Short mmCIF file of C-alpha atoms in Angstrom, two decimals:
data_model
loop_
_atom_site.label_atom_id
_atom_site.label_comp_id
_atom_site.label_asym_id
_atom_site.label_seq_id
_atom_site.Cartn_x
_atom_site.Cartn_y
_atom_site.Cartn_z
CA UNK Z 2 194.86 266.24 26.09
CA UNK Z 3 196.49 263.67 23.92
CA UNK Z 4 196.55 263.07 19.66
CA UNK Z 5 193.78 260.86 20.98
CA UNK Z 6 191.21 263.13 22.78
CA UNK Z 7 192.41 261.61 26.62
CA UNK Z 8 192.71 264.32 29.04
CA UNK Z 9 196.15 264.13 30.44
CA UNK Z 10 195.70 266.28 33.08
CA UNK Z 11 193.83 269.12 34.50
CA UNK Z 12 195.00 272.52 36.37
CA UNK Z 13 193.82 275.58 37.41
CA UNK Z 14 197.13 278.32 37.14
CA UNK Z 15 196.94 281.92 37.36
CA UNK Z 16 198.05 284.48 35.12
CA UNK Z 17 201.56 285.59 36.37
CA UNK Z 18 205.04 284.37 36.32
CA UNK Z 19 204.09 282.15 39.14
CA UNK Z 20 200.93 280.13 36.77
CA UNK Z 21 203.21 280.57 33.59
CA UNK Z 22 206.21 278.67 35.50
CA UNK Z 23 203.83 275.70 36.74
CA UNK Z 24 202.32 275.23 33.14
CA UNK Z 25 205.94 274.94 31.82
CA UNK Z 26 206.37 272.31 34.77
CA UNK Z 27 203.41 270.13 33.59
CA UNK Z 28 204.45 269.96 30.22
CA UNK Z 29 208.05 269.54 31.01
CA UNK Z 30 206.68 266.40 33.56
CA UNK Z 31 204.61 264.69 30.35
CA UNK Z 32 207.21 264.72 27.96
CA UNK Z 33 205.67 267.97 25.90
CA UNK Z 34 208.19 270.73 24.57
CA UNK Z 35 206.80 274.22 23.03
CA UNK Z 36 207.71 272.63 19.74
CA UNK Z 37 204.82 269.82 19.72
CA UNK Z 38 202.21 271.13 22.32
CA UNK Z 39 199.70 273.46 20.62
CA UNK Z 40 197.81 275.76 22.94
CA UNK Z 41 194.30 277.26 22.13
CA UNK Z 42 192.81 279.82 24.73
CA UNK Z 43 190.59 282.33 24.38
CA UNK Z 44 191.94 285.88 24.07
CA UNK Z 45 195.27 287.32 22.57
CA UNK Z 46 195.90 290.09 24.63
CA UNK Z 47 197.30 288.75 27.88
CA UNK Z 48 200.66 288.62 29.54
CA UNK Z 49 200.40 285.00 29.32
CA UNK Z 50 199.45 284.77 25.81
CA UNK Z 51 202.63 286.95 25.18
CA UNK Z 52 204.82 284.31 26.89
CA UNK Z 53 203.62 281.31 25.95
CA UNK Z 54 204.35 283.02 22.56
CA UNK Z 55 207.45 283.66 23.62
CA UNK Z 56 208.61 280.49 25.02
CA UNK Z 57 208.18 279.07 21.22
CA UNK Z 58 204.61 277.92 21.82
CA UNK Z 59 201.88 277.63 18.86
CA UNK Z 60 199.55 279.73 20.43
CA UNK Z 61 195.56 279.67 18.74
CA UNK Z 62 193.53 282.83 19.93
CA UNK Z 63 190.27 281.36 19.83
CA UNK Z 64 187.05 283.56 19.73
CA UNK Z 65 185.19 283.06 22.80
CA UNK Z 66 181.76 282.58 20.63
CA UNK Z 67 183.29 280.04 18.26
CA UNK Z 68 184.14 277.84 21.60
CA UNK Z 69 180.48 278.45 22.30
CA UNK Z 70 179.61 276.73 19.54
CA UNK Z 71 181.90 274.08 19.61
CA UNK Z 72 180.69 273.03 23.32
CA UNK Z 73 177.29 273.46 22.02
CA UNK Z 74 178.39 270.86 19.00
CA UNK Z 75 179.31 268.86 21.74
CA UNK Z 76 176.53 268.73 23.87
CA UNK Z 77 177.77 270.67 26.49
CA UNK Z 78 175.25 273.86 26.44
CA UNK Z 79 174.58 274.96 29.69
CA UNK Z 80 176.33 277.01 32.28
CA UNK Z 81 179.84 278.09 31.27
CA UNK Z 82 182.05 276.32 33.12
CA UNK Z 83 186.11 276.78 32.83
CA UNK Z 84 186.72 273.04 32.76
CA UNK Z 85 184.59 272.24 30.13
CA UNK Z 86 185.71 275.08 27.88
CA UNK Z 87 189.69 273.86 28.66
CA UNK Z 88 188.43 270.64 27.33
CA UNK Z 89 186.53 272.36 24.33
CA UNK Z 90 189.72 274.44 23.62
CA UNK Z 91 192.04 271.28 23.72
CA UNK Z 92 189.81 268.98 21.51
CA UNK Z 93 189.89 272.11 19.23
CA UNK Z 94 193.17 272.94 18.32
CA UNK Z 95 193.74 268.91 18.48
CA UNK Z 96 191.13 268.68 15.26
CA UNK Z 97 190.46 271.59 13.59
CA UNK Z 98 193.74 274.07 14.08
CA UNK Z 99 193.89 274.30 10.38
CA UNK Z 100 190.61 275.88 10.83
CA UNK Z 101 191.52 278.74 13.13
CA UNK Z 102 194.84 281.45 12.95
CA UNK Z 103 197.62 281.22 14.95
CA UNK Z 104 199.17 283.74 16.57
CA UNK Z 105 202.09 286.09 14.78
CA UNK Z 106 205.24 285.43 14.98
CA UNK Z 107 207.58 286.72 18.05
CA UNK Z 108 209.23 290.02 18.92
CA UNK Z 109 212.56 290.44 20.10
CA UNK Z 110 210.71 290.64 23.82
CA UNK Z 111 209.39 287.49 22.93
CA UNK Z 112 212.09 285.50 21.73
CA UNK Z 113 214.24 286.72 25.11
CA UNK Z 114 211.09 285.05 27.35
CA UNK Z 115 211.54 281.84 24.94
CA UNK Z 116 215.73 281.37 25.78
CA UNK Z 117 214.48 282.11 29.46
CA UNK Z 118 211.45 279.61 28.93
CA UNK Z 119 213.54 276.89 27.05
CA UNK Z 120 216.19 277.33 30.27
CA UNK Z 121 213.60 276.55 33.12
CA UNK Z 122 212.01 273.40 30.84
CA UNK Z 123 215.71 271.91 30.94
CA UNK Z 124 216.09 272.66 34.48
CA UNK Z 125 212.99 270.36 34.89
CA UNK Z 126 214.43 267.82 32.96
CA UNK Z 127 217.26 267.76 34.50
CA UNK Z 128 216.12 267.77 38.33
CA UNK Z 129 213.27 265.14 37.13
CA UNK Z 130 216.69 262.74 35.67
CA UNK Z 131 218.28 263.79 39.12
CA UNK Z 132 215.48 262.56 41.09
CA UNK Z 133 214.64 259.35 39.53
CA UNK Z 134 218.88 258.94 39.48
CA UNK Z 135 218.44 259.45 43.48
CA UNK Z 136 215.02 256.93 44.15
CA UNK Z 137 217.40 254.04 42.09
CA UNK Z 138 220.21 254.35 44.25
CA UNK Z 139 217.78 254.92 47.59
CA UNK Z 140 216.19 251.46 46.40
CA UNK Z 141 219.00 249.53 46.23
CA UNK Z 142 220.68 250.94 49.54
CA UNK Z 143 218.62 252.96 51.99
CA UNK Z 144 214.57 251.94 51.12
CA UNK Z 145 213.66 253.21 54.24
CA UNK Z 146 214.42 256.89 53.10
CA UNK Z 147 211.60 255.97 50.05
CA UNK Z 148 209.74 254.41 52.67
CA UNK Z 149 209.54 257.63 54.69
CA UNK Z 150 209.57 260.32 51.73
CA UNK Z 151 208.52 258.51 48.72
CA UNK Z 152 207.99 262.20 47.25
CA UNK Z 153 211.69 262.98 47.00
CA UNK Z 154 211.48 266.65 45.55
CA UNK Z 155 209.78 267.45 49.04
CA UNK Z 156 211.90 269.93 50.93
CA UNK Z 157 211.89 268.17 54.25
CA UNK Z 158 213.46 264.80 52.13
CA UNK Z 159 215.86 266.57 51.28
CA UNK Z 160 216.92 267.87 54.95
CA UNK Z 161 216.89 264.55 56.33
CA UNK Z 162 218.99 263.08 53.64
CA UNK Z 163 221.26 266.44 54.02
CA UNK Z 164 221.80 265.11 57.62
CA UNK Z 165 221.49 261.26 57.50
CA UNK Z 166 222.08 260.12 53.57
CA UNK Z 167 223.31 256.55 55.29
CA UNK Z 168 221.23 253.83 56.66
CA UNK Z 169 224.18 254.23 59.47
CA UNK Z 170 223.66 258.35 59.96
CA UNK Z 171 220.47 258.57 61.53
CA UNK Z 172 222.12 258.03 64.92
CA UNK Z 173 221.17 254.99 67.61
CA UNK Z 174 217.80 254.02 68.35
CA UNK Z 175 217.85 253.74 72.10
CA UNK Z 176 214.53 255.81 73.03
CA UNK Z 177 211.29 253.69 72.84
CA UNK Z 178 210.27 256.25 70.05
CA UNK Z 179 213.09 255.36 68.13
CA UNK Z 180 213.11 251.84 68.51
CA UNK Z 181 209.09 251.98 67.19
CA UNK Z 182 210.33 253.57 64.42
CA UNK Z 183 213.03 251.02 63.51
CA UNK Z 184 210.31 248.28 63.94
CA UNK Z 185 208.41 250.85 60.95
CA UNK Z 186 211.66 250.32 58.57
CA UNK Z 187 214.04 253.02 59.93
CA UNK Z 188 217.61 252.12 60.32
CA UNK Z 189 218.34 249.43 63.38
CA UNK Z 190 220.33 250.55 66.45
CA UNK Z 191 223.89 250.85 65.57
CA UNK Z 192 226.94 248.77 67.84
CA UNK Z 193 228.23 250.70 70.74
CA UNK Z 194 232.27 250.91 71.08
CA UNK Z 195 233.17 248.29 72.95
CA UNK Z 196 230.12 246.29 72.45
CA UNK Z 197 230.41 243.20 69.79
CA UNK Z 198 228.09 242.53 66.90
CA UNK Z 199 225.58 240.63 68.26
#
């Protein structure tokens, strides 16, 4: 959620390394650092509370009958739902944090998972700057790989590229399979030795 109440984005992550890891992703991918992106959630007693504390986030423990009420201020009594209350959470800590305590400050465990944290955000960054680096160049000189794999961080883009990163490398197109797929984009049959440029 934005300073303006506009959900950004919604996931569902789990509560391991594995969830904690793609929440540091999606805020790495908008632009948010643990520095600016409050985070209100319901308990304090979790492993990920403890490393989102760690990684140098502003963590609000928020007690689960005071989000009642706020979804109820709302206008969204009713049947809990974990959506809603993300979005109940969010719009709280985005208006009235000054109402509610944060969390203490970090241990020595903690600040260890925040180095570790603040080393996997930059390793975003830096693959993200990598990519877009790779789709300029692929635009200007091989569109068809875009054409093909316009989601470059996909493993399988990567392979092929590994193999053919030239228009020239994907080999000749002399079976009627490849020859459909140079009609699609793909590179155009290359000259034989011996043959002249037509």
């Amino acid at each position: 959620m934005d300073d303006s109440g506009f959900i950004i984005e919604r996931r569902r992550i789990t509560h391991d390394p594995n969830g904690f890891a793609e929440l540091l992703a999606m805020v790495a991918d908008h632009g948010g650092t643990a520095d600016d992106v409050p985070i209100a959630i319901e308990t304090d007693k979790n492993l990920l509370v403890v490393a989102l504390a760690g990684a140098g986030f502003t963590v609000y423990p928020i007690n689960p009958r005071a989000v009642a009420r706020y979804r109820e201020r709302h206008g969204q009594a009713g049947n809990k739902s974990d959506s809603r209350d993300a979005a109940v959470l969010a719009d709280i800590v985005r208006t009235d944090r000054h109402q509610h305590r944060r969390l203490p400050a970090n241990s020595e465990q903690q600040q260890a998972i925040k180095a570790l944290a603040r080393q996997h955000q930059e390793a975003i960054w830096a693959q993200n700057q990598t990519i877009s680096r790779l789709r300029s160049v692929l635009l200007e000189f091989y569109p068809q790989a875009l054409q093909a794999f316009p989601k470059l961080k996909h493993r399988a883009a990567m392979e092929v590229l590994s193999i053919a990163p030239t228009p020239h490398g994907c080999g000749e197109a002399d079976s009627p399979a490849d020859q459909q797929r140079a009609q699609k984009g793909w590179p155009t049959q290359r000259p034989r030795p011996g043959n002249p440029d037509p």
